[in-house]
Amino acid sequence: MKKYGGILRACRERKGLTQEELALEMNVNQSDISKYESGSKEPTLSIVQAWLSNTQATEVLVAFMCGVDGLNIMQSIMQLLGG
């Protein structure tokens, strides 16, 4: 899941949430959010679902399940962010 940490981070940033805010919404530690984003800890499917739900980025999961690669997903998110 390491290569998807950037996607999770981009989803969080697109929503305008800090790691602390997302951690509070998901009822996890901020250090876990950081580990998921850096790829040092692999999230469970339920964590990914909660992440995408809390960041209102469920289209990311749908795109991934349909075979869109992580780089294309991240590029699309970053375009939406204006970067």
mmCIF file of C-alpha atoms in Angstrom:
data_model
loop_
_atom_site.group_PDB
_atom_site.id
_atom_site.type_symbol
_atom_site.label_atom_id
_atom_site.label_comp_id
_atom_site.label_asym_id
_atom_site.label_seq_id
_atom_site.Cartn_x
_atom_site.Cartn_y
_atom_site.Cartn_z
ATOM 1 C CA MET A 1 0.000 0.000 0.000
ATOM 2 C CA LYS A 2 3.079 2.228 0.201
ATOM 3 C CA LYS A 3 2.525 3.753 -3.226
ATOM 4 C CA TYR A 4 -1.006 4.741 -2.224
ATOM 5 C CA GLY A 5 -0.006 6.817 0.787
ATOM 6 C CA GLY A 6 0.251 9.851 -1.472
ATOM 7 C CA ILE A 7 -3.261 9.230 -2.734
ATOM 8 C CA LEU A 8 -4.598 9.106 0.813
ATOM 9 C CA ARG A 9 -2.716 12.318 1.639
ATOM 10 C CA ALA A 10 -4.052 14.043 -1.497
ATOM 11 C CA CYS A 11 -7.615 13.068 -0.555
ATOM 12 C CA ARG A 12 -7.119 14.522 2.925
ATOM 13 C CA GLU A 13 -5.567 17.712 1.599
ATOM 14 C CA ARG A 14 -8.279 18.150 -1.036
ATOM 15 C CA LYS A 15 -10.826 18.085 1.792
ATOM 16 C CA GLY A 16 -8.758 20.684 3.671
ATOM 17 C CA LEU A 17 -8.176 18.485 6.712
ATOM 18 C CA THR A 18 -5.042 18.285 8.810
ATOM 19 C CA GLN A 19 -3.822 14.873 9.925
ATOM 20 C CA GLU A 20 -5.089 15.676 13.413
ATOM 21 C CA GLU A 21 -8.567 16.593 12.169
ATOM 22 C CA LEU A 22 -8.875 13.443 10.075
ATOM 23 C CA ALA A 23 -7.610 11.320 12.962
ATOM 24 C CA LEU A 24 -10.287 12.808 15.221
ATOM 25 C CA GLU A 25 -13.030 12.125 12.656
ATOM 26 C CA MET A 26 -11.822 8.538 12.166
ATOM 27 C CA ASN A 27 -11.198 7.906 15.877
ATOM 28 C CA VAL A 28 -7.553 6.927 15.319
ATOM 29 C CA ASN A 29 -4.234 8.430 16.392
ATOM 30 C CA GLN A 30 -2.643 11.184 14.310
ATOM 31 C CA SER A 31 0.509 9.058 14.194
ATOM 32 C CA ASP A 32 -1.486 6.350 12.391
ATOM 33 C CA ILE A 33 -2.614 8.877 9.773
ATOM 34 C CA SER A 34 1.016 9.863 9.263
ATOM 35 C CA LYS A 35 2.092 6.220 8.949
ATOM 36 C CA TYR A 36 -0.629 5.458 6.402
ATOM 37 C CA GLU A 37 0.373 8.468 4.319
ATOM 38 C CA SER A 38 4.083 7.627 4.461
ATOM 39 C CA GLY A 39 3.425 3.980 3.665
ATOM 40 C CA SER A 40 5.039 2.673 6.827
ATOM 41 C CA LYS A 41 1.730 1.178 7.990
ATOM 42 C CA GLU A 42 -0.771 -0.565 5.747
ATOM 43 C CA PRO A 43 -4.395 0.435 6.337
ATOM 44 C CA THR A 44 -7.132 -2.132 6.485
ATOM 45 C CA LEU A 45 -9.958 -1.934 3.984
ATOM 46 C CA SER A 46 -12.216 -0.490 6.684
ATOM 47 C CA ILE A 47 -9.666 2.271 7.363
ATOM 48 C CA VAL A 48 -9.472 3.077 3.638
ATOM 49 C CA GLN A 49 -13.262 3.175 3.415
ATOM 50 C CA ALA A 50 -13.491 5.459 6.466
ATOM 51 C CA TRP A 51 -10.704 7.665 5.066
ATOM 52 C CA LEU A 52 -12.424 8.090 1.724
ATOM 53 C CA SER A 53 -15.795 8.623 3.352
ATOM 54 C CA ASN A 54 -14.446 11.295 5.721
ATOM 55 C CA THR A 55 -12.622 13.053 2.895
ATOM 56 C CA GLN A 56 -15.614 12.685 0.552
ATOM 57 C CA ALA A 57 -13.385 10.932 -1.977
ATOM 58 C CA THR A 58 -15.244 7.692 -2.563
ATOM 59 C CA GLU A 59 -14.612 8.132 -6.297
ATOM 60 C CA VAL A 60 -10.969 7.322 -5.559
ATOM 61 C CA LEU A 61 -11.907 3.875 -4.277
ATOM 62 C CA VAL A 62 -14.219 3.315 -7.241
ATOM 63 C CA ALA A 63 -11.469 4.344 -9.687
ATOM 64 C CA PHE A 64 -8.958 2.094 -7.956
ATOM 65 C CA MET A 65 -11.359 -0.859 -7.978
ATOM 66 C CA CYS A 66 -11.913 -0.256 -11.702
ATOM 67 C CA GLY A 67 -8.199 -0.526 -12.360
ATOM 68 C CA VAL A 68 -7.178 3.119 -12.636
ATOM 69 C CA ASP A 69 -3.579 3.271 -11.441
ATOM 70 C CA GLY A 70 -2.554 5.296 -8.412
ATOM 71 C CA LEU A 71 -0.546 7.862 -10.374
ATOM 72 C CA ASN A 72 -3.539 8.828 -12.518
ATOM 73 C CA ILE A 73 -5.747 9.088 -9.448
ATOM 74 C CA MET A 74 -3.223 11.307 -7.675
ATOM 75 C CA GLN A 75 -2.709 13.519 -10.723
ATOM 76 C CA SER A 76 -6.461 14.026 -11.014
ATOM 77 C CA ILE A 77 -6.752 14.939 -7.339
ATOM 78 C CA MET A 78 -3.856 17.370 -7.583
ATOM 79 C CA GLN A 79 -5.446 19.022 -10.630
ATOM 80 C CA LEU A 80 -8.589 19.529 -8.594
ATOM 81 C CA LEU A 81 -6.441 21.127 -5.868
ATOM 82 C CA GLY A 82 -4.981 23.477 -8.443
ATOM 83 C CA GLY A 83 -1.486 22.044 -8.202
#
